[in-house]
C-alpha atoms as an extended CHARMM CRD file, in Angstrom:
* protein
*
       179  EXT
         1         1  LYS       CA            -26.5130000000       87.5440000000       29.7090000000  PROA      1               0.0000000000
         2         2  GLY       CA            -28.5640000000       90.6440000000       31.7100000000  PROA      2               0.0000000000
         3         3  TYR       CA            -29.2080000000       87.4070000000       34.2680000000  PROA      3               0.0000000000
         4         4  HSD       CA            -26.7730000000       86.6850000000       37.2830000000  PROA      4               0.0000000000
         5         5  VAL       CA            -24.2270000000       83.5870000000       36.7600000000  PROA      5               0.0000000000
         6         6  SER       CA            -24.4820000000       82.2400000000       39.9370000000  PROA      6               0.0000000000
         7         7  TYR       CA            -28.6210000000       80.5010000000       38.9340000000  PROA      7               0.0000000000
         8         8  LYS       CA            -27.1610000000       78.3970000000       36.1820000000  PROA      8               0.0000000000
         9         9  ILE       CA            -30.6410000000       78.6530000000       34.1560000000  PROA      9               0.0000000000
        10        10  ASP       CA            -28.8000000000       77.3250000000       31.2260000000  PROA      10              0.0000000000
        11        11  GLU       CA            -28.1820000000       73.3640000000       33.2870000000  PROA      11              0.0000000000
        12        12  VAL       CA            -31.7000000000       73.2100000000       34.4260000000  PROA      12              0.0000000000
        13        13  VAL       CA            -32.5060000000       70.0060000000       32.9150000000  PROA      13              0.0000000000
        14        14  ASP       CA            -34.9750000000       68.2650000000       35.0770000000  PROA      14              0.0000000000
        15        15  PHE       CA            -36.7070000000       69.3820000000       38.0880000000  PROA      15              0.0000000000
        16        16  ASP       CA            -33.6850000000       68.5760000000       40.8330000000  PROA      16              0.0000000000
        17        17  SER       CA            -31.7630000000       71.1670000000       39.1780000000  PROA      17              0.0000000000
        18        18  LEU       CA            -35.3310000000       73.3910000000       38.5210000000  PROA      18              0.0000000000
        19        19  VAL       CA            -35.6230000000       73.5510000000       42.5230000000  PROA      19              0.0000000000
        20        20  CYS       CA            -32.0660000000       74.3590000000       42.7400000000  PROA      20              0.0000000000
        21        21  VAL       CA            -32.0390000000       77.6240000000       40.3670000000  PROA      21              0.0000000000
        22        22  ALA       CA            -36.4990000000       78.5650000000       41.1320000000  PROA      22              0.0000000000
        23        23  HSD       CA            -35.6700000000       78.4950000000       44.9140000000  PROA      23              0.0000000000
        24        24  ALA       CA            -32.2540000000       80.6260000000       45.0210000000  PROA      24              0.0000000000
        25        25  MET       CA            -33.6590000000       83.8100000000       42.4550000000  PROA      25              0.0000000000
        26        26  ALA       CA            -37.1190000000       83.3330000000       44.7530000000  PROA      26              0.0000000000
        27        27  VAL       CA            -34.8930000000       83.9990000000       47.8530000000  PROA      27              0.0000000000
        28        28  ASP       CA            -32.2210000000       86.7740000000       45.8210000000  PROA      28              0.0000000000
        29        29  LYS       CA            -36.0360000000       88.0200000000       44.8080000000  PROA      29              0.0000000000
        30        30  GLY       CA            -37.1080000000       88.6600000000       48.0400000000  PROA      30              0.0000000000
        31        31  TRP       CA            -39.4960000000       86.1380000000       47.9080000000  PROA      31              0.0000000000
        32        32  TRP       CA            -39.2850000000       84.4670000000       50.5650000000  PROA      32              0.0000000000
        33        33  GLU       CA            -38.0090000000       87.4220000000       52.9400000000  PROA      33              0.0000000000
        34        34  GLY       CA            -40.5070000000       87.0080000000       55.5250000000  PROA      34              0.0000000000
        35        35  GLU       CA            -43.0220000000       84.0910000000       56.8210000000  PROA      35              0.0000000000
        36        36  ARG       CA            -43.8140000000       83.0170000000       54.0480000000  PROA      36              0.0000000000
        37        37  SER       CA            -47.4850000000       80.9180000000       54.6100000000  PROA      37              0.0000000000
        38        38  ALA       CA            -47.7340000000       77.2030000000       52.8540000000  PROA      38              0.0000000000
        39        39  VAL       CA            -51.4540000000       79.2970000000       51.1900000000  PROA      39              0.0000000000
        40        40  GLU       CA            -49.7710000000       81.8700000000       50.1080000000  PROA      40              0.0000000000
        41        41  CYS       CA            -47.2700000000       79.5060000000       47.7740000000  PROA      41              0.0000000000
        42        42  TRP       CA            -50.7610000000       76.8700000000       46.9820000000  PROA      42              0.0000000000
        43        43  VAL       CA            -53.0520000000       80.0300000000       46.2640000000  PROA      43              0.0000000000
        44        44  ASN       CA            -49.3840000000       80.7610000000       43.6200000000  PROA      44              0.0000000000
        45        45  PHE       CA            -49.7010000000       77.2440000000       42.2870000000  PROA      45              0.0000000000
        46        46  HSD       CA            -53.6220000000       77.5450000000       40.9400000000  PROA      46              0.0000000000
        47        47  ALA       CA            -52.7870000000       81.0050000000       40.1120000000  PROA      47              0.0000000000
        48        48  GLU       CA            -50.3500000000       79.5000000000       36.9720000000  PROA      48              0.0000000000
        49        49  LEU       CA            -52.9890000000       76.8030000000       36.0590000000  PROA      49              0.0000000000
        50        50  SER       CA            -55.4550000000       79.5610000000       36.3980000000  PROA      50              0.0000000000
        51        51  GLU       CA            -52.9940000000       81.8220000000       33.6760000000  PROA      51              0.0000000000
        52        52  ALA       CA            -52.8760000000       78.3970000000       32.0560000000  PROA      52              0.0000000000
        53        53  TRP       CA            -56.2310000000       77.9970000000       31.2670000000  PROA      53              0.0000000000
        54        54  GLU       CA            -57.2380000000       81.1950000000       30.0090000000  PROA      54              0.0000000000
        55        55  GLU       CA            -53.9340000000       80.9400000000       27.1970000000  PROA      55              0.0000000000
        56        56  TYR       CA            -55.6430000000       77.8250000000       25.9970000000  PROA      56              0.0000000000
        57        57  ARG       CA            -59.0910000000       79.5610000000       26.0770000000  PROA      57              0.0000000000
        58        58  CYS       CA            -57.5010000000       82.5390000000       23.9960000000  PROA      58              0.0000000000
        59        59  GLY       CA            -56.0990000000       79.6350000000       21.6460000000  PROA      59              0.0000000000
        60        60  ARG       CA            -52.3860000000       80.8470000000       22.5510000000  PROA      60              0.0000000000
        61        61  MET       CA            -50.8990000000       77.8700000000       23.1660000000  PROA      61              0.0000000000
        62        62  ALA       CA            -47.6920000000       78.9630000000       21.0630000000  PROA      62              0.0000000000
        63        63  THR       CA            -44.9700000000       81.3580000000       23.0620000000  PROA      63              0.0000000000
        64        64  TRP       CA            -45.5180000000       85.1960000000       22.3630000000  PROA      64              0.0000000000
        65        65  TYR       CA            -44.1660000000       87.5400000000       23.5490000000  PROA      65              0.0000000000
        66        66  ALA       CA            -45.5870000000       90.8530000000       25.7150000000  PROA      66              0.0000000000
        67        67  ALA       CA            -43.2020000000       93.3350000000       23.6120000000  PROA      67              0.0000000000
        68        68  ASP       CA            -45.1730000000       97.0600000000       25.2290000000  PROA      68              0.0000000000
        69        69  ALA       CA            -41.8510000000       98.9070000000       25.1670000000  PROA      69              0.0000000000
        70        70  ALA       CA            -42.6250000000       99.4530000000       29.2460000000  PROA      70              0.0000000000
        71        71  SER       CA            -41.9350000000       94.9720000000       30.1640000000  PROA      71              0.0000000000
        72        72  VAL       CA            -38.9480000000       95.6600000000       27.2870000000  PROA      72              0.0000000000
        73        73  LEU       CA            -37.6610000000       98.6790000000       29.4250000000  PROA      73              0.0000000000
        74        74  ARG       CA            -37.7390000000       97.1050000000       32.8290000000  PROA      74              0.0000000000
        75        75  SER       CA            -36.5170000000       94.1600000000       31.9770000000  PROA      75              0.0000000000
        76        76  GLY       CA            -33.0580000000       94.9060000000       30.6120000000  PROA      76              0.0000000000
        77        77  GLY       CA            -34.1880000000       94.5980000000       26.8000000000  PROA      77              0.0000000000
        78        78  VAL       CA            -35.4660000000       90.5980000000       27.2010000000  PROA      78              0.0000000000
        79        79  PRO       CA            -38.6930000000       90.4890000000       26.1050000000  PROA      79              0.0000000000
        80        80  LYS       CA            -42.0140000000       88.4730000000       28.4120000000  PROA      80              0.0000000000
        81        81  PRO       CA            -42.7650000000       84.9330000000       27.1020000000  PROA      81              0.0000000000
        82        82  GLU       CA            -46.2150000000       84.8470000000       26.6980000000  PROA      82              0.0000000000
        83        83  GLY       CA            -48.3240000000       80.7530000000       26.4620000000  PROA      83              0.0000000000
        84        84  PHE       CA            -49.9980000000       78.2830000000       27.7230000000  PROA      84              0.0000000000
        85        85  TRP       CA            -46.8400000000       75.7630000000       27.4790000000  PROA      85              0.0000000000
        86        86  VAL       CA            -44.7460000000       78.9200000000       29.9170000000  PROA      86              0.0000000000
        87        87  GLU       CA            -47.9100000000       79.0640000000       32.1440000000  PROA      87              0.0000000000
        88        88  ILE       CA            -46.8820000000       75.8660000000       32.6910000000  PROA      88              0.0000000000
        89        89  GLY       CA            -43.7510000000       75.7210000000       33.1800000000  PROA      89              0.0000000000
        90        90  ASP       CA            -44.4100000000       78.3970000000       35.7020000000  PROA      90              0.0000000000
        91        91  LEU       CA            -46.5850000000       76.3630000000       38.0990000000  PROA      91              0.0000000000
        92        92  MET       CA            -43.6810000000       73.7640000000       37.1310000000  PROA      92              0.0000000000
        93        93  ILE       CA            -40.6320000000       76.9230000000       38.1680000000  PROA      93              0.0000000000
        94        94  ARG       CA            -42.8890000000       77.6960000000       41.4280000000  PROA      94              0.0000000000
        95        95  VAL       CA            -43.4340000000       74.1430000000       42.8100000000  PROA      95              0.0000000000
        96        96  ALA       CA            -39.5850000000       73.4070000000       42.1430000000  PROA      96              0.0000000000
        97        97  ASP       CA            -39.2950000000       77.0980000000       44.6960000000  PROA      97              0.0000000000
        98        98  TYR       CA            -41.4610000000       75.6090000000       46.6670000000  PROA      98              0.0000000000
        99        99  VAL       CA            -39.8580000000       72.5540000000       47.2630000000  PROA      99              0.0000000000
       100       100  GLY       CA            -36.8190000000       73.7710000000       47.5060000000  PROA      100             0.0000000000
       101       101  SER       CA            -38.3610000000       76.4790000000       50.6660000000  PROA      101             0.0000000000
       102       102  ARG       CA            -39.2650000000       72.9950000000       52.4850000000  PROA      102             0.0000000000
       103       103  ARG       CA            -36.4170000000       70.5120000000       51.3960000000  PROA      103             0.0000000000
       104       104  PHE       CA            -38.5530000000       68.2230000000       49.7260000000  PROA      104             0.0000000000
       105       105  ASP       CA            -37.8860000000       64.4840000000       49.4270000000  PROA      105             0.0000000000
       106       106  VAL       CA            -37.5370000000       65.8270000000       45.5180000000  PROA      106             0.0000000000
       107       107  HSD       CA            -37.8630000000       61.2530000000       44.3890000000  PROA      107             0.0000000000
       108       108  SER       CA            -40.9870000000       60.3260000000       45.5000000000  PROA      108             0.0000000000
       109       109  PRO       CA            -44.0390000000       60.8940000000       43.8080000000  PROA      109             0.0000000000
       110       110  CYS       CA            -47.8790000000       60.2020000000       45.5940000000  PROA      110             0.0000000000
       111       111  GLY       CA            -49.1610000000       58.6690000000       41.9900000000  PROA      111             0.0000000000
       112       112  LEU       CA            -51.3080000000       60.9680000000       40.7020000000  PROA      112             0.0000000000
       113       113  GLY       CA            -51.6890000000       59.3620000000       37.3970000000  PROA      113             0.0000000000
       114       114  VAL       CA            -53.5820000000       60.3020000000       33.9000000000  PROA      114             0.0000000000
       115       115  CYS       CA            -54.3260000000       57.2930000000       32.0700000000  PROA      115             0.0000000000
       116       116  ALA       CA            -52.7780000000       57.9790000000       28.3560000000  PROA      116             0.0000000000
       117       117  GLU       CA            -56.3920000000       58.8080000000       26.7920000000  PROA      117             0.0000000000
       118       118  GLN       CA            -56.6280000000       62.0780000000       29.4320000000  PROA      118             0.0000000000
       119       119  TRP       CA            -52.9980000000       64.0460000000       27.6780000000  PROA      119             0.0000000000
       120       120  GLU       CA            -55.3650000000       65.4430000000       24.4370000000  PROA      120             0.0000000000
       121       121  SER       CA            -58.1160000000       66.6140000000       26.8570000000  PROA      121             0.0000000000
       122       122  ILE       CA            -56.0800000000       70.1240000000       27.7320000000  PROA      122             0.0000000000
       123       123  PRO       CA            -59.7100000000       71.3810000000       30.5250000000  PROA      123             0.0000000000
       124       124  ARG       CA            -59.2960000000       67.9590000000       32.1880000000  PROA      124             0.0000000000
       125       125  VAL       CA            -55.3880000000       67.4260000000       32.6960000000  PROA      125             0.0000000000
       126       126  ILE       CA            -55.9670000000       71.1370000000       33.9380000000  PROA      126             0.0000000000
       127       127  ALA       CA            -58.3340000000       70.3690000000       35.9490000000  PROA      127             0.0000000000
       128       128  SER       CA            -56.3950000000       66.9370000000       37.0120000000  PROA      128             0.0000000000
       129       129  LEU       CA            -53.7440000000       69.5430000000       37.8430000000  PROA      129             0.0000000000
       130       130  HSD       CA            -56.3140000000       72.1620000000       40.3070000000  PROA      130             0.0000000000
       131       131  PHE       CA            -56.8250000000       68.4290000000       41.9440000000  PROA      131             0.0000000000
       132       132  GLY       CA            -52.7120000000       66.8290000000       41.9680000000  PROA      132             0.0000000000
       133       133  LEU       CA            -52.1220000000       70.6130000000       44.0550000000  PROA      133             0.0000000000
       134       134  ALA       CA            -55.0980000000       70.7420000000       45.9900000000  PROA      134             0.0000000000
       135       135  MET       CA            -53.6340000000       67.2880000000       47.6770000000  PROA      135             0.0000000000
       136       136  ASP       CA            -50.8830000000       68.0020000000       48.0400000000  PROA      136             0.0000000000
       137       137  TYR       CA            -50.2450000000       65.7690000000       45.5810000000  PROA      137             0.0000000000
       138       138  PHE       CA            -46.5710000000       68.6180000000       43.7690000000  PROA      138             0.0000000000
       139       139  LEU       CA            -43.6790000000       66.1600000000       43.1150000000  PROA      139             0.0000000000
       140       140  ASP       CA            -46.7720000000       64.2120000000       40.4380000000  PROA      140             0.0000000000
       141       141  VAL       CA            -48.0410000000       67.5240000000       39.4420000000  PROA      141             0.0000000000
       142       142  VAL       CA            -44.5340000000       67.9470000000       38.4490000000  PROA      142             0.0000000000
       143       143  ASP       CA            -44.2640000000       64.6720000000       36.4090000000  PROA      143             0.0000000000
       144       144  MET       CA            -47.8480000000       65.2230000000       35.0820000000  PROA      144             0.0000000000
       145       145  CYS       CA            -46.2790000000       68.7040000000       34.0500000000  PROA      145             0.0000000000
       146       146  SER       CA            -43.7880000000       66.8830000000       32.6940000000  PROA      146             0.0000000000
       147       147  MET       CA            -45.3730000000       63.7910000000       30.7840000000  PROA      147             0.0000000000
       148       148  PHE       CA            -48.3880000000       65.8550000000       29.4820000000  PROA      148             0.0000000000
       149       149  SER       CA            -45.6770000000       68.2650000000       27.6000000000  PROA      149             0.0000000000
       150       150  GLY       CA            -43.4470000000       66.2510000000       26.5110000000  PROA      150             0.0000000000
       151       151  PHE       CA            -46.9170000000       64.0370000000       24.7440000000  PROA      151             0.0000000000
       152       152  HSD       CA            -47.9530000000       67.1650000000       22.6490000000  PROA      152             0.0000000000
       153       153  LYS       CA            -43.7220000000       67.4420000000       21.7090000000  PROA      153             0.0000000000
       154       154  ILE       CA            -43.0110000000       70.0350000000       23.8110000000  PROA      154             0.0000000000
       155       155  ASP       CA            -39.6840000000       71.3880000000       24.9450000000  PROA      155             0.0000000000
       156       156  ILE       CA            -40.8270000000       72.4240000000       28.6080000000  PROA      156             0.0000000000
       157       157  TRP       CA            -37.0260000000       72.4870000000       29.7920000000  PROA      157             0.0000000000
       158       158  SER       CA            -36.1520000000       75.2620000000       27.6850000000  PROA      158             0.0000000000
       159       159  ILE       CA            -39.5360000000       77.2930000000       27.6100000000  PROA      159             0.0000000000
       160       160  ILE       CA            -38.7240000000       76.9500000000       31.6850000000  PROA      160             0.0000000000
       161       161  ARG       CA            -35.1960000000       78.6140000000       30.8680000000  PROA      161             0.0000000000
       162       162  GLU       CA            -36.6300000000       80.8560000000       28.8710000000  PROA      162             0.0000000000
       163       163  LYS       CA            -38.8530000000       82.2590000000       31.6970000000  PROA      163             0.0000000000
       164       164  LEU       CA            -36.7780000000       81.7630000000       34.0460000000  PROA      164             0.0000000000
       165       165  ARG       CA            -34.5240000000       84.7500000000       31.4840000000  PROA      165             0.0000000000
       166       166  TYR       CA            -36.6660000000       86.5330000000       31.7610000000  PROA      166             0.0000000000
       167       167  ASN       CA            -37.3020000000       86.1700000000       36.4670000000  PROA      167             0.0000000000
       168       168  ALA       CA            -33.6340000000       87.1680000000       36.5660000000  PROA      168             0.0000000000
       169       169  THR       CA            -34.5300000000       90.0800000000       35.0990000000  PROA      169             0.0000000000
       170       170  ARG       CA            -36.8420000000       91.1440000000       37.1740000000  PROA      170             0.0000000000
       171       171  PRO       CA            -36.5850000000       93.5830000000       39.8580000000  PROA      171             0.0000000000
       172       172  HSD       CA            -37.1970000000       92.9170000000       44.0290000000  PROA      172             0.0000000000
       173       173  ARG       CA            -40.7360000000       91.3680000000       44.4310000000  PROA      173             0.0000000000
       174       174  HSD       CA            -41.4730000000       91.8940000000       40.8230000000  PROA      174             0.0000000000
       175       175  GLY       CA            -41.2170000000       95.9110000000       41.8920000000  PROA      175             0.0000000000
       176       176  GLY       CA            -43.5980000000       95.4930000000       45.2520000000  PROA      176             0.0000000000
       177       177  LYS       CA            -45.9350000000       92.6490000000       45.0710000000  PROA      177             0.0000000000
       178       178  ARG       CA            -47.1090000000       90.8710000000       48.1830000000  PROA      178             0.0000000000
       179       179  ALA       CA            -47.4730000000       87.5920000000       47.3580000000  PROA      179             0.0000000000
């Protein structure tokens, strides 16, 4: 399959299973070697939302694939999925990794809450997600991403599994990134 079978990517169907897989993969890829601050993780959360915002601004809501020869070669032939919903999935993967590293109780949302009328306004949802992250409402952010994708009839868990399969092909620390 091109990825470490023990990750059980095909079994990722909810946040609990995502926590196990995302954190195990991050550890294997070297992201938890030495000290990793909460601030570094939080900045990466906001980076994923900023990437989602850029995909929205460019009109790339659907999944598309980075097909440059170098990236396909590096990943063993697995194309890199991109697009708005992939970035929302990336945010969920990063939060799951962080939760796994801190061993949070994953069943204790704080109640961020977004009313149904807001799901159509992507800028409003992105702003609410940034706010939720800033307030440390990580589990609410994940719930919100799940409800948001459901409202738009997007199978976010399929997208997350596809991104995890790609991530599993990436080198240690993505070839040397610091954070």
